[in-house]
Amino acid sequence: PRRCYCTSSVHPWLFLGLDNPGDKYKGTRHNVSKTFGIQMNLHVCSVVVLSFDGSPPSIGMNMPTGCGFPTIQTFERAPSAADFESGVELTNFPAVFRGCASDWEACSKWNPFSNGLDYLEERAGSVEVDAMLSRTAPIFNGDIRSHERVSMPFSDFVRLCKQHMISKENTVGVDAKSSCLNPPLPHDPTTPGQIYLAQFPILNDGKEEKVQLKILRQDIQTPSLLEGKSLSSINFWMNSAQARSSTHYDPHHNLLCVVSGCKKVVLWPPSASPSLYPMPIYGEASNHSSVGLDNPNLSDYPRAEHSLKQSQEVTLKAGDAVFIPEGWFHQVDSNELTIAVNFWWQSNIMSNMPEHMDSYYLRRITRRLIDKEMSLLVSRPSSTDLKQPYDHLDQCKIGQSGKGGDDNSRNKSIEKGIGTSREKTPLHDLDPSASHALHDLISLVHDHVNAVGTSRELQHTSPSSSDIASERDNSKILVNALSSLEDDRIAHMLWNLEASRLRDVLLAMARYFPRTLEALIIHMLSPVAAEVLTQKFDEIDQQSGEEDRSQFYREFYGAFDDESAAMDIILTRKESFAFQAFKNVLDKYLGVHITSPTSNL
């Protein structure tokens, strides 16, 4: 299909601004905030659709306005903070504010066509950013398996933007500022359009050490209509080539301000959820739609036929802003070299929940119940620690193996870049409790290998693509085989280890016993153990600095021949555990009994 916005051809894209991924998944993590609600106050107004040089972004769709809700308000002048709260925010309905940010210094200083890229490079070029390399460009999907992370200086990102501008000028033969033609860039992993920078904070409440771009704060002002709000974060978003964020909702109120370029924002009320087929609630991307709206497969997603009828769209140019209420699905198409800043703050929703919000709150309440159920399933056992079955594995074997490691694995590990740090923590220097746990885990893996008669697994344990497919196909077996923390030996051991001790154990296994670590994760990690492991990852994140955290995950995943497959297995089993909690919630609260994960109906 024809895909364009301000152009007539497809472009890959570079995007700054979807939640900061965690190193342990190398993808996006989604946080949940508490909310309560208010009564809907309907306003019947008109939308002003502006026409300007460089038409609004559009990737293959001309969205009709056919929803049964009032047309989104457009304010030519920003209201006062009191009027915004009473007349807009409390309705939980979107609104557009023309010129809301037009007086920001950023609108002139950051403009890519007025030396803005040079300014940004000079001000923040040394900042290290985590980029997302998309496999689905120009569309960024919420599923973290659709992209990977790449670290680069912000100056490199800026140079990619400059490279894109030069490429346009050379290819099209016209000034990039006035061009409406965007020829496709080469399909190459290093092409700017395929890289996304995860949202970078200018302000982050309670996480000052993570605000890498705070130096840009002086160029923007908090809009007067947000006066008195307790902001959760202010974030910098940017893309070099054409970009689309997949349809999703956020757990915060959002004011999105365009600094340079243009954006088209398509919005759906939470009540449109059934036609948008949200990703499974037990998944890691549960706030994203699973349907591509350009040309949806109606045989698989029949309700998607009605999705566009429930949508409204607005076009924003530099200086404009849109209020996106919590729970509203939105898809954002960005013109090339577009820069934006958004403000997030917690909403006040729930006391009188409007009917059009029901489906969203159903998902949020279900998620909360799932989290509670998962906490019950992963509660510390009241019984004493299980007996440690490692008498047959002599401690000196660990020391000896520490010199040579698993067969031929030392050389492989060195090739992966982790061998140089082996001497930093010799096995005999491990804390006694960490050494004890390492001993026990190795014993369990060896017992498992001996029991099933597959000694080759210690030498060739890396999963293939068929293994991953089998893992998903057999999710019913995984779910039904779930045990409680008290019954699962490995989960119990992981739970009882302090995060710092577990970090030492996993690093020791990665450095000295990488094949044993592979066998543990690929063949023996149960769903409940996967949940415990990722909870411990969270604790390690909280206790570690950025450099130590990155080094830990680099060494941990570096022990696997196929890092992505290892991550996929951990995620798949973690989601299997969450699905068991989901089944329990349905059984406890709705009396619904299901036996295996299914696709959306």
Short mmCIF file of N, CA and C in Angstrom, two decimals, residues 378 471 477-479 481-492 494 519-534 569-578:
data_model
loop_
_atom_site.label_atom_id
_atom_site.label_comp_id
_atom_site.label_asym_id
_atom_site.label_seq_id
_atom_site.Cartn_x
_atom_site.Cartn_y
_atom_site.Cartn_z
N VAL A 378 4.55 -16.26 44.08
CA VAL A 378 5.98 -16.12 44.32
C VAL A 378 6.20 -15.52 45.71
N GLU A 471 8.97 -24.07 21.92
CA GLU A 471 8.71 -23.50 23.25
C GLU A 471 7.34 -22.86 23.29
N ILE A 477 1.96 -27.06 27.97
CA ILE A 477 2.69 -27.96 28.86
C ILE A 477 3.40 -27.16 29.94
N LEU A 478 4.03 -26.05 29.53
CA LEU A 478 4.74 -25.22 30.49
C LEU A 478 3.80 -24.70 31.56
N VAL A 479 2.64 -24.20 31.12
CA VAL A 479 1.70 -23.62 32.07
C VAL A 479 1.16 -24.68 33.01
N ALA A 481 2.47 -27.35 33.87
CA ALA A 481 3.51 -27.94 34.70
C ALA A 481 4.01 -26.97 35.77
N LEU A 482 3.40 -25.77 35.85
CA LEU A 482 3.85 -24.80 36.82
C LEU A 482 3.78 -25.36 38.23
N SER A 483 4.81 -25.11 38.97
CA SER A 483 4.80 -25.47 40.38
C SER A 483 4.90 -24.20 41.20
N SER A 484 4.62 -24.33 42.47
CA SER A 484 4.76 -23.18 43.33
C SER A 484 6.23 -22.98 43.66
N LEU A 485 6.53 -21.82 44.22
CA LEU A 485 7.91 -21.54 44.61
C LEU A 485 8.42 -22.58 45.58
N GLU A 486 7.54 -23.04 46.44
CA GLU A 486 7.93 -24.00 47.47
C GLU A 486 8.31 -25.34 46.86
N ASP A 487 7.71 -25.68 45.72
CA ASP A 487 7.95 -26.98 45.11
C ASP A 487 9.04 -26.95 44.05
N ASP A 488 9.42 -25.76 43.60
CA ASP A 488 10.39 -25.64 42.52
C ASP A 488 11.77 -25.38 43.11
N ARG A 489 12.65 -26.35 42.94
CA ARG A 489 13.97 -26.29 43.55
C ARG A 489 14.77 -25.07 43.10
N ILE A 490 14.83 -24.85 41.79
CA ILE A 490 15.62 -23.75 41.26
C ILE A 490 15.01 -22.41 41.66
N ALA A 491 13.69 -22.28 41.51
CA ALA A 491 13.03 -21.04 41.90
C ALA A 491 13.26 -20.73 43.37
N HIS A 492 13.19 -21.77 44.19
CA HIS A 492 13.41 -21.61 45.62
C HIS A 492 14.81 -21.10 45.91
N LEU A 494 16.85 -19.42 43.81
CA LEU A 494 16.98 -18.06 43.32
C LEU A 494 16.34 -17.07 44.26
N ALA A 519 22.41 -24.69 29.95
CA ALA A 519 21.53 -25.81 30.27
C ALA A 519 20.51 -25.41 31.33
N LEU A 520 20.96 -24.63 32.32
CA LEU A 520 20.07 -24.17 33.39
C LEU A 520 18.93 -23.32 32.83
N ILE A 521 19.28 -22.34 31.99
CA ILE A 521 18.28 -21.40 31.49
C ILE A 521 17.42 -22.02 30.40
N ILE A 522 18.04 -22.73 29.46
CA ILE A 522 17.31 -23.23 28.30
C ILE A 522 16.46 -24.45 28.64
N HIS A 523 16.98 -25.35 29.50
CA HIS A 523 16.31 -26.63 29.71
C HIS A 523 15.67 -26.79 31.08
N MET A 524 16.06 -26.00 32.06
CA MET A 524 15.60 -26.28 33.42
C MET A 524 14.84 -25.13 34.07
N LEU A 525 14.84 -23.96 33.47
CA LEU A 525 14.18 -22.81 34.08
C LEU A 525 12.67 -22.92 33.89
N SER A 526 11.96 -23.14 34.96
CA SER A 526 10.50 -23.26 34.90
C SER A 526 9.87 -21.87 34.82
N PRO A 527 8.58 -21.78 34.53
CA PRO A 527 7.92 -20.47 34.51
C PRO A 527 8.05 -19.72 35.83
N VAL A 528 7.86 -20.41 36.97
CA VAL A 528 7.95 -19.71 38.25
C VAL A 528 9.39 -19.28 38.50
N ALA A 529 10.36 -20.09 38.08
CA ALA A 529 11.76 -19.70 38.24
C ALA A 529 12.11 -18.51 37.34
N ALA A 530 11.53 -18.47 36.14
CA ALA A 530 11.76 -17.33 35.24
C ALA A 530 11.22 -16.05 35.86
N GLU A 531 10.06 -16.14 36.51
CA GLU A 531 9.50 -14.97 37.19
C GLU A 531 10.41 -14.52 38.33
N VAL A 532 10.88 -15.46 39.12
CA VAL A 532 11.78 -15.12 40.23
C VAL A 532 13.06 -14.50 39.69
N LEU A 533 13.60 -15.09 38.62
CA LEU A 533 14.85 -14.58 38.05
C LEU A 533 14.69 -13.13 37.59
N THR A 534 13.61 -12.81 36.91
CA THR A 534 13.44 -11.45 36.42
C THR A 534 13.14 -10.48 37.55
N ILE A 569 13.46 -17.17 25.55
CA ILE A 569 13.00 -18.28 26.40
C ILE A 569 12.66 -17.77 27.80
N ILE A 570 13.50 -16.88 28.34
CA ILE A 570 13.20 -16.32 29.66
C ILE A 570 11.86 -15.58 29.62
N LEU A 571 11.68 -14.78 28.58
CA LEU A 571 10.43 -14.02 28.46
C LEU A 571 9.22 -14.94 28.27
N THR A 572 9.37 -15.95 27.42
CA THR A 572 8.26 -16.86 27.14
C THR A 572 7.83 -17.59 28.41
N ARG A 573 8.81 -18.04 29.19
CA ARG A 573 8.46 -18.75 30.43
C ARG A 573 7.93 -17.80 31.49
N LYS A 574 8.45 -16.58 31.51
CA LYS A 574 7.90 -15.57 32.42
C LYS A 574 6.44 -15.29 32.08
N GLU A 575 6.16 -15.18 30.78
CA GLU A 575 4.78 -14.93 30.36
C GLU A 575 3.89 -16.15 30.63
N SER A 576 4.46 -17.35 30.56
CA SER A 576 3.69 -18.54 30.92
C SER A 576 3.29 -18.51 32.39
N PHE A 577 4.20 -18.02 33.20
CA PHE A 577 3.88 -17.88 34.63
C PHE A 577 2.77 -16.84 34.83
N ALA A 578 2.89 -15.71 34.12
CA ALA A 578 1.86 -14.68 34.22
C ALA A 578 0.51 -15.21 33.74
#
